[in-house]
mmCIF file of C-alpha atoms in Angstrom:
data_model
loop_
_atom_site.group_PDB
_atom_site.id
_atom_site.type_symbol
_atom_site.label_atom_id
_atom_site.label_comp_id
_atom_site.label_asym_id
_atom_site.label_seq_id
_atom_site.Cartn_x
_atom_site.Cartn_y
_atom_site.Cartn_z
ATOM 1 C CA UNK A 7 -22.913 64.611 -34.716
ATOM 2 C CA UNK A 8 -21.326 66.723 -32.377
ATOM 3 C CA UNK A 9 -20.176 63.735 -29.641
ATOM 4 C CA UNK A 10 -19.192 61.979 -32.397
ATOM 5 C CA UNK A 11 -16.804 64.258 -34.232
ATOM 6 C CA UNK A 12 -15.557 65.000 -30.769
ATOM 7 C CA UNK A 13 -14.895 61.044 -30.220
ATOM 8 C CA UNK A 14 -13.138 61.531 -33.536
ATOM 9 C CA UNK A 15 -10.350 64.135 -32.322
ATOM 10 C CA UNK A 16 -10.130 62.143 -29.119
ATOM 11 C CA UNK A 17 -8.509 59.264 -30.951
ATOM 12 C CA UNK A 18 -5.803 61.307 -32.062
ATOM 13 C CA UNK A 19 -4.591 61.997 -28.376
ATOM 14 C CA UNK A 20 -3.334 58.403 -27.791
ATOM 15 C CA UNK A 21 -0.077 58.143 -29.031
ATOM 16 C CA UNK A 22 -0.477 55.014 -31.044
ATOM 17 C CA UNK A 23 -2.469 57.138 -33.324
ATOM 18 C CA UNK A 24 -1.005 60.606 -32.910
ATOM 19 C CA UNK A 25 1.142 60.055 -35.883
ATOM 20 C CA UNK A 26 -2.053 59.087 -38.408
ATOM 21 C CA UNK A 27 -1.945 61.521 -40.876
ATOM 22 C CA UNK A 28 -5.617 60.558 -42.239
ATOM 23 C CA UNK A 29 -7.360 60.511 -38.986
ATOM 24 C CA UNK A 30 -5.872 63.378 -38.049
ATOM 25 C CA UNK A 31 -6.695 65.627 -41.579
ATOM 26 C CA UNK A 32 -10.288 63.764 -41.088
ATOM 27 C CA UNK A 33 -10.940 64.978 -37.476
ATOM 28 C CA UNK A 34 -10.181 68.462 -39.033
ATOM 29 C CA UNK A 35 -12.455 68.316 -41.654
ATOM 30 C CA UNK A 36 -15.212 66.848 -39.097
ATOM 31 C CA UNK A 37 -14.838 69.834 -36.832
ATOM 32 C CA UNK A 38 -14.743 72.489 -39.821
ATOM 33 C CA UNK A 39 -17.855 70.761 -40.870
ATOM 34 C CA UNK A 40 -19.589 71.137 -37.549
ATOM 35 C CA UNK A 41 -18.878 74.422 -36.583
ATOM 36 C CA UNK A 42 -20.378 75.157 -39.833
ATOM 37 C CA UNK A 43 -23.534 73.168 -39.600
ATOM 38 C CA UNK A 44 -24.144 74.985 -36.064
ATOM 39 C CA UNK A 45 -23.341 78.566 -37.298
ATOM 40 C CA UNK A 46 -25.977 78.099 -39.802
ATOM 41 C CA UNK A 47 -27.083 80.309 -42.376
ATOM 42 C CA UNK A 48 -25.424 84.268 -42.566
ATOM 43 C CA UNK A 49 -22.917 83.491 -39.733
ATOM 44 C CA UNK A 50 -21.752 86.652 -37.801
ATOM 45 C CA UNK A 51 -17.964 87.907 -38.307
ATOM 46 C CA UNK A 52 -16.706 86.776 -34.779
ATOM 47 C CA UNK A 53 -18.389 82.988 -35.268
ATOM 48 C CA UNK A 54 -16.072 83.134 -39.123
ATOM 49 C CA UNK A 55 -13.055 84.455 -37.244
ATOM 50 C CA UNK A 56 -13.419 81.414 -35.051
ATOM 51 C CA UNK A 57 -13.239 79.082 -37.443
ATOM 52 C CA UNK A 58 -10.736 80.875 -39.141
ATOM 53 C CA UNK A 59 -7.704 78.514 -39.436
ATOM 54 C CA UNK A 60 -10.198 75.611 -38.904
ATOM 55 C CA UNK A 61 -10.687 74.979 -35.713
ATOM 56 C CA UNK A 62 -9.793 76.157 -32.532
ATOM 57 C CA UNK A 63 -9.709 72.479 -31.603
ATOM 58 C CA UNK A 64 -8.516 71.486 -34.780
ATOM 59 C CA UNK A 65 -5.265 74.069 -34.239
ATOM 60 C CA UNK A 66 -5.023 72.806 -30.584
ATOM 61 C CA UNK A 67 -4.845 68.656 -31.856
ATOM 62 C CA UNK A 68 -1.305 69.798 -33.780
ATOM 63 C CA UNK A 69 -0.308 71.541 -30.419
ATOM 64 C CA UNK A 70 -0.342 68.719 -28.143
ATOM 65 C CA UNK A 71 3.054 67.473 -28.166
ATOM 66 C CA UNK A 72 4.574 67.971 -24.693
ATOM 67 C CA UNK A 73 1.365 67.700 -22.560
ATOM 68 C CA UNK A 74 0.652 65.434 -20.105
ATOM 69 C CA UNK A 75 -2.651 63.613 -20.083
ATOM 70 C CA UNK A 76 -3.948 65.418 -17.127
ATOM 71 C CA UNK A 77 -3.305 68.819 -19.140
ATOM 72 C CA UNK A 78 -4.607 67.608 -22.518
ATOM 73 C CA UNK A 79 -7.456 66.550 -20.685
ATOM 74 C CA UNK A 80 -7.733 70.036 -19.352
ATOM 75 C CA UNK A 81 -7.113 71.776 -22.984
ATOM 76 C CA UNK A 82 -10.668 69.739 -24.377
ATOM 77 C CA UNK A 83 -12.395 70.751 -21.918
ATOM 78 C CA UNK A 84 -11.553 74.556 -22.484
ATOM 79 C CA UNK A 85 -12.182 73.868 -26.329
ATOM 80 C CA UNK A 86 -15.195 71.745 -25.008
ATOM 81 C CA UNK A 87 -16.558 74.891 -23.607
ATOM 82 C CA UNK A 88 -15.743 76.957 -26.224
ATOM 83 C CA UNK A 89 -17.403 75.228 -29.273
ATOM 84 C CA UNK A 90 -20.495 74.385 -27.107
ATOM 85 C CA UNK A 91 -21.048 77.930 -26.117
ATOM 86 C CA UNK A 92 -20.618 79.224 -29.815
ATOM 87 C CA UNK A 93 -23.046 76.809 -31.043
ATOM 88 C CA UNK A 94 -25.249 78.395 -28.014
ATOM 89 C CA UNK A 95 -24.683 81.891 -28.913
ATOM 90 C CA UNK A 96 -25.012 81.193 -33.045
ATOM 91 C CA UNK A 97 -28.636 80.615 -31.980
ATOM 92 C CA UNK A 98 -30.851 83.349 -32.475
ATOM 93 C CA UNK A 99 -34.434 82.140 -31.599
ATOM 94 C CA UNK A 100 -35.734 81.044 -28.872
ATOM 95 C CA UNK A 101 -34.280 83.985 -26.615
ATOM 96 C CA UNK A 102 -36.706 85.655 -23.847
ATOM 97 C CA UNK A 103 -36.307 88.803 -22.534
ATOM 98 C CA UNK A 104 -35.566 88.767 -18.500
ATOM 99 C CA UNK A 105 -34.658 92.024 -18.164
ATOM 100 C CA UNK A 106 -33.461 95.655 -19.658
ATOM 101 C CA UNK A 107 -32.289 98.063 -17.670
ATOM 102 C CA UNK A 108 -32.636 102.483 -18.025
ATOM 103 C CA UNK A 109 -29.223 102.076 -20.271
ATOM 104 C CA UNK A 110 -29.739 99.420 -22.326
ATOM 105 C CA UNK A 111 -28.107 96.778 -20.722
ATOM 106 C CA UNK A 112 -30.343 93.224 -21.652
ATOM 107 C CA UNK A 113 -30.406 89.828 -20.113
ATOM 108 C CA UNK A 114 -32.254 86.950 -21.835
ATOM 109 C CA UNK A 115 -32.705 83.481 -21.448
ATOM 110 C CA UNK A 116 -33.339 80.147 -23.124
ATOM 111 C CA UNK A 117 -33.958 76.876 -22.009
ATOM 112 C CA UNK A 118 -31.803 74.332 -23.761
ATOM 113 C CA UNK A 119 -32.066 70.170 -23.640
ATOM 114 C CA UNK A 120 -29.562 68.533 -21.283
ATOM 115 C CA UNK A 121 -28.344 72.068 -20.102
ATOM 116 C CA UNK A 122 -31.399 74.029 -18.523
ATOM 117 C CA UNK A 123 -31.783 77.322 -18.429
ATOM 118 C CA UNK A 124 -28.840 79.894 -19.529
ATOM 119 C CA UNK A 125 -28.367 83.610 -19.447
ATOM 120 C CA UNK A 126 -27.364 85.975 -22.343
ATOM 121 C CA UNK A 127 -26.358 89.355 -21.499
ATOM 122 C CA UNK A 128 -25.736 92.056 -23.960
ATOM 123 C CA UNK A 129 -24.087 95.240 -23.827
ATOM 124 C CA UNK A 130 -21.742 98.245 -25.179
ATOM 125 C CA UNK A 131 -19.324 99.251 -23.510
ATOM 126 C CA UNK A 132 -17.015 102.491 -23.507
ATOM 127 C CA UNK A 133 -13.803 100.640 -23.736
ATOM 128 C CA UNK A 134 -11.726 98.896 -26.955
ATOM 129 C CA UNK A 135 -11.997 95.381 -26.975
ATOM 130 C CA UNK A 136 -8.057 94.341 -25.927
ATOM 131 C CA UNK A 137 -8.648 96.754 -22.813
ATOM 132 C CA UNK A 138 -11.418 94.795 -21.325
ATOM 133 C CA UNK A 139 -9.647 91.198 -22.404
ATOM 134 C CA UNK A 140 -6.196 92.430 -20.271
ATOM 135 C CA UNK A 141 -8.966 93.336 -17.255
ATOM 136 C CA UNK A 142 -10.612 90.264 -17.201
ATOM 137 C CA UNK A 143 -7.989 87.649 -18.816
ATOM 138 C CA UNK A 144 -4.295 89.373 -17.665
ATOM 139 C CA UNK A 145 -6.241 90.663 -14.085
ATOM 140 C CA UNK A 146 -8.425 87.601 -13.436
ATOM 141 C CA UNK A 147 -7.025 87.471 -10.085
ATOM 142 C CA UNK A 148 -7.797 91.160 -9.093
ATOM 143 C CA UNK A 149 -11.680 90.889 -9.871
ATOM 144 C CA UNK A 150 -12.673 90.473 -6.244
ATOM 145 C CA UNK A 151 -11.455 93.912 -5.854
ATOM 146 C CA UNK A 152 -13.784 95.170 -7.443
ATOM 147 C CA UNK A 153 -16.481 93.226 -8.329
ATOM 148 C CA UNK A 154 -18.413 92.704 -4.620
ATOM 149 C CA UNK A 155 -20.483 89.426 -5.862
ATOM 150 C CA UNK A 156 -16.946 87.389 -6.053
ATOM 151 C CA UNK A 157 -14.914 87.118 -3.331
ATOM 152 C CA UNK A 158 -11.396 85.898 -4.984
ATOM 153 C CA UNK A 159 -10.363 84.443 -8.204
ATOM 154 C CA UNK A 160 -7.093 82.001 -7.872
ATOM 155 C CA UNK A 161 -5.693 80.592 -11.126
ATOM 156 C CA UNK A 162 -4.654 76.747 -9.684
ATOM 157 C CA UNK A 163 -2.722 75.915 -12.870
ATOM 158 C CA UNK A 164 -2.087 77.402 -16.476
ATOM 159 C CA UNK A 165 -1.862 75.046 -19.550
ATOM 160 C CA UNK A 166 -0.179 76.730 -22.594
ATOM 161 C CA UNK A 167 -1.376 80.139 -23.349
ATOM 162 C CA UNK A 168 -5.199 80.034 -23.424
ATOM 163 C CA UNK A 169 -6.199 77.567 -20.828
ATOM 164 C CA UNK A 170 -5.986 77.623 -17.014
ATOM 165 C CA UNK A 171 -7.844 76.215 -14.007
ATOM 166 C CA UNK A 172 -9.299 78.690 -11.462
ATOM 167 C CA UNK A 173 -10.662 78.697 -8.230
ATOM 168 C CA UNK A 174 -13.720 81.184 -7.689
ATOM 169 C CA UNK A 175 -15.510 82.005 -4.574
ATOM 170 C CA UNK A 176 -19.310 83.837 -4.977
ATOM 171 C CA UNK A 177 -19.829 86.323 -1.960
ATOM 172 C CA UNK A 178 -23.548 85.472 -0.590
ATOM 173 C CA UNK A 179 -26.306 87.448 -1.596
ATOM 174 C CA UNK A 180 -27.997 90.026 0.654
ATOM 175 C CA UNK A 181 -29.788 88.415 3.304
ATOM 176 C CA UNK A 182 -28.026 85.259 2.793
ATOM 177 C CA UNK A 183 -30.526 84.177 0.454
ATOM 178 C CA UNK A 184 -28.313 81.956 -2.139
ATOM 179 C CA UNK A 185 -25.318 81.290 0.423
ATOM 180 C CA UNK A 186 -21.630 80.668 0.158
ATOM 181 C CA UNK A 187 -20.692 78.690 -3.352
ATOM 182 C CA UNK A 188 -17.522 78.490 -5.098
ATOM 183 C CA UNK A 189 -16.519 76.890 -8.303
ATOM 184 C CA UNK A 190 -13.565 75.061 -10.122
ATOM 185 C CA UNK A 191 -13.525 76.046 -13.335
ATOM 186 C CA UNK A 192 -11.191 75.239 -16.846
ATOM 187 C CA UNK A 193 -11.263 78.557 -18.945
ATOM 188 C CA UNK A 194 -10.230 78.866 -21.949
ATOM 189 C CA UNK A 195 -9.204 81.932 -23.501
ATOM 190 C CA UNK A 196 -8.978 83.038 -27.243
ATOM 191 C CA UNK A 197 -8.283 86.315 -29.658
ATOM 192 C CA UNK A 198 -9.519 85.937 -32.998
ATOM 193 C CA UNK A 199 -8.923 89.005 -35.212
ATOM 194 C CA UNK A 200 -10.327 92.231 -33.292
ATOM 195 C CA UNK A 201 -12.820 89.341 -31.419
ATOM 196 C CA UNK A 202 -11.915 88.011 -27.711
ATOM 197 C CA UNK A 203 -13.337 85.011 -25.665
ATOM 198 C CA UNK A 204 -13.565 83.692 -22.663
ATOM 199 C CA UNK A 205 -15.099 80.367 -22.071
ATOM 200 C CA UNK A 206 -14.929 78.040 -19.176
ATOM 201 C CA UNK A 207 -17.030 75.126 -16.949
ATOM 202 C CA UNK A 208 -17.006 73.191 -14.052
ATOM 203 C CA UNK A 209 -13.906 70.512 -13.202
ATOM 204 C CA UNK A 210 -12.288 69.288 -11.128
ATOM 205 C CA UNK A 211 -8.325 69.606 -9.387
ATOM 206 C CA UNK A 212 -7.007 67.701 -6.969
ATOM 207 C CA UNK A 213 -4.867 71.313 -5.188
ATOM 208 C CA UNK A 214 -8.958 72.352 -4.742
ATOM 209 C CA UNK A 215 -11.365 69.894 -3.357
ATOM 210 C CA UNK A 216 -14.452 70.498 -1.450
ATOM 211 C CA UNK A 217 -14.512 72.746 1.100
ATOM 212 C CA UNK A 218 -16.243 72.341 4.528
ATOM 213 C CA UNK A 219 -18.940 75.134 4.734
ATOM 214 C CA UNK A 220 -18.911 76.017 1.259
ATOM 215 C CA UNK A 221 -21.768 74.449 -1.555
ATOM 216 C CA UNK A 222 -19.404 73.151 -4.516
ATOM 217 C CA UNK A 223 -21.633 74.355 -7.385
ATOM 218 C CA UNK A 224 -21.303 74.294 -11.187
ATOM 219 C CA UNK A 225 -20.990 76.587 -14.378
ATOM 220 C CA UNK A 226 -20.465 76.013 -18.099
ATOM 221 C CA UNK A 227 -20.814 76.032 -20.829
ATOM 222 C CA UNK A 228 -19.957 79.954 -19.813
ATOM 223 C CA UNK A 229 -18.122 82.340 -22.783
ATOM 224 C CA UNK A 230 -17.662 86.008 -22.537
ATOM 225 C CA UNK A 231 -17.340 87.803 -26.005
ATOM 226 C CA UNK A 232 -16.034 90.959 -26.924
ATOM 227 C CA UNK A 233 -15.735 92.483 -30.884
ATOM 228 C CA UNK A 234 -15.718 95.915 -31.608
ATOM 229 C CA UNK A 235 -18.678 97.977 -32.291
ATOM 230 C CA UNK A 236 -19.396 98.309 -35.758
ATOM 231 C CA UNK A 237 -20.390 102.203 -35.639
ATOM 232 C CA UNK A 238 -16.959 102.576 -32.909
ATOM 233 C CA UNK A 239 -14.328 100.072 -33.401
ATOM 234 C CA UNK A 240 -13.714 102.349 -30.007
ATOM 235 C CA UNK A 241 -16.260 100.262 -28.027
ATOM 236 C CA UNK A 242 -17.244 97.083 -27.161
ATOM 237 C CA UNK A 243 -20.095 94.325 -28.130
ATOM 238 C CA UNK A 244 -19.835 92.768 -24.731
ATOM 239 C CA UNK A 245 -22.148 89.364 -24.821
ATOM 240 C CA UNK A 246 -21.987 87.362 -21.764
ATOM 241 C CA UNK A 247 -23.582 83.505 -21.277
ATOM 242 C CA UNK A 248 -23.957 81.730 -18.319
ATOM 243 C CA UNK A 249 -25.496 78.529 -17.219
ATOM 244 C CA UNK A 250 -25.059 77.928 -13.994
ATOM 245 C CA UNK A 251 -26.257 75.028 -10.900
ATOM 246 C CA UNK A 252 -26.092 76.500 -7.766
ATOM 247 C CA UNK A 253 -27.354 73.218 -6.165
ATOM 248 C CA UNK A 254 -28.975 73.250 -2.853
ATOM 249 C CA UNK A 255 -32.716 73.629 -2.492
ATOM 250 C CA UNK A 256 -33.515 77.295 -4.058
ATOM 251 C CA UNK A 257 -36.732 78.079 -5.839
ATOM 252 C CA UNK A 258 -35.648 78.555 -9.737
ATOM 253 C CA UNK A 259 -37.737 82.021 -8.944
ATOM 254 C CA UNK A 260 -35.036 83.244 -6.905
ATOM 255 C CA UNK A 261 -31.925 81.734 -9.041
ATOM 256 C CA UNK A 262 -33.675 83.397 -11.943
ATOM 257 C CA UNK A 263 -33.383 86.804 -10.477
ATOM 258 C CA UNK A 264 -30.062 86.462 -9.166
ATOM 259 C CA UNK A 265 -28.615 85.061 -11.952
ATOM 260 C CA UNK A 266 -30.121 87.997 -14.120
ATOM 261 C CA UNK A 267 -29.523 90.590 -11.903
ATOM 262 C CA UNK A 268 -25.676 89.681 -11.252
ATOM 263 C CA UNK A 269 -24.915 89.715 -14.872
ATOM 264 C CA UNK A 270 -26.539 93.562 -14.686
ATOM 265 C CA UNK A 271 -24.399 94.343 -11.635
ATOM 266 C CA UNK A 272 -21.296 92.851 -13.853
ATOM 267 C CA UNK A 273 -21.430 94.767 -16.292
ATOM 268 C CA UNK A 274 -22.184 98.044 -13.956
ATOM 269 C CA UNK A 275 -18.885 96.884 -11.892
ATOM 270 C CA UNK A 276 -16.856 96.364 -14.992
ATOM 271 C CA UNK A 277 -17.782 99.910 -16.214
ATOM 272 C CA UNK A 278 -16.740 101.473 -12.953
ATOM 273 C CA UNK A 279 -13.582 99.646 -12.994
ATOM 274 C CA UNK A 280 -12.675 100.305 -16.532
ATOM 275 C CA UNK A 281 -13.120 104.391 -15.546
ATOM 276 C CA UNK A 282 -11.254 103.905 -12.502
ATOM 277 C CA UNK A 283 -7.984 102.335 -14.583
ATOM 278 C CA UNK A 284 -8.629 105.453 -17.153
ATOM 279 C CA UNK A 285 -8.741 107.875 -14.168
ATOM 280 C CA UNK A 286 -5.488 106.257 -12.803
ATOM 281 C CA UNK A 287 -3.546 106.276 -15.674
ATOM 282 C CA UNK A 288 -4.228 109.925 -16.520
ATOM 283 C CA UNK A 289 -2.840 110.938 -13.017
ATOM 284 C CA UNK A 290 -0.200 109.186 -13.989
ATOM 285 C CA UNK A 291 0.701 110.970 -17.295
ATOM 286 C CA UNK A 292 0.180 114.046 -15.353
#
């Protein structure tokens, strides 16, 4: 169903079609209808404040006046990314427990058809939601100051307000084990109510092909969420998934663990920073 409804809301980017009222009121039914059938029963708030309004894809199709094809094609992948990780996340069985650290902090993993093996991590965090979304959506390009497993973050090109392609590069991991990688990646990026999202995958731009000495791997569906606590609107429900192919010839032994363990690191590095820009601003004040 889901290629299919997706076929459907491709139609209405040619232009000999753009102006069909019926196809387009039927691709937003078709999308309403399968974000519903893959929420399931007793959907959680931020999956309802997503389809709020529709669809985020739905919304988007109305939107696309102005873009080239090169950028709509960009803006369904983002949404692409988006709706496939919800449906990934609105899943509740099937999750194994990789690891839990002394504070909480969990990792899990699942192994899904035609995807492989992803990673869920879940944590709170000490911060209000639109704080960490500014860090990690408004500073994308600063993370490689401090997070040590990424070396720099370049946005290539930005397509309206939520979507943008990025450059990453992954530092290597102690004793070289998984070596250099970087990705290309189309993120799209959403607020929903007090909910925030960031989703991206692998593509492609022609300002960043291949580079000589450096394994082009690939990511996605990927979606960071953040929602408020519901005991401390104050804090964060920070859920991370990742799916990532590092290609090359590593054991899945090692990827395992260093997939796992760099979400845990993450979330450690996101905490310092987040104290560090607290710290700073009360000097500041004073």
């Amino acid at each position: 169903m889901l290629p299919a409804t997706f076929k459907l809301c491709a139609g209405i980017s040619y232009l000999h079609t753009r102006n069909m009222t019926g196809l387009r009121k039927n691709a937003m039914v078709a999308i309403h209808h399968e974000l519903n059938r893959l929420a399931g029963p007793g959907p959680s708030n931020w999956i309802s404040q997503v389809r709020r309004r529709s669809s985020l894809l739905s919304s988007r199709i109305i939107e696309e006046e102005g873009y080239s094809e090169e950028e709509m094609s960009y803006l369904k992948q983002g949404e692409d990314a988006l709706q496939k990780a919800i449906s990934i996340l609105s899943q509740q069985d099937g999750w194994t427990i990789e690891t839990v650290a002394a504070n909480g902090d969990k990792v899990l993993s699942k192994v899904l058809p035609d995807i492989g093996k992803v990673f869920k991590l879940e944590v709170i965090l000490e911060q209000h939601p639109d704080n960490l979304y500014q860090e990690l959506v408004g500073n994308m390009e600063q993370m490689g100051e401090w997070n040590p497993n990424v070396k720099q973050v370049k946005i290539l090109q930005k397509i309206g307000q939520d979507t943008m392609v990025t450059h990453e590069v992954a530092a290597e991991t102690p004793g070289n084990v998984v070596g250099p990688r970087d990705f290309v990646s189309v993120r799209c990026a959403k607020r929903r109510g007090s909910s925030c999202f960031l989703a991206g995958m692998s593509t492609q731009h022609a300002k960043m092909p291949e580079q000589r000495g450096v394994v082009r791997a690939e990511n996605g569906p990927t979606c960071i969420v953040m929602k408020p606590c519901a005991e401390d609107p104050n804090k964060t429900k920070f859920t991370w998934l990742l799916s990532i192919d590092l290609k090359g010839w590593i054991p899945k032994t090692i990827i395992n663990k260093v997939l796992s363990q760099t979400q845990v690191d993450f979330a450690n590095h996101l905490r310092q920073r987040m104290a560090n820009n607290v710290s700073m601003e009360m000097a500041h004040a004073c």
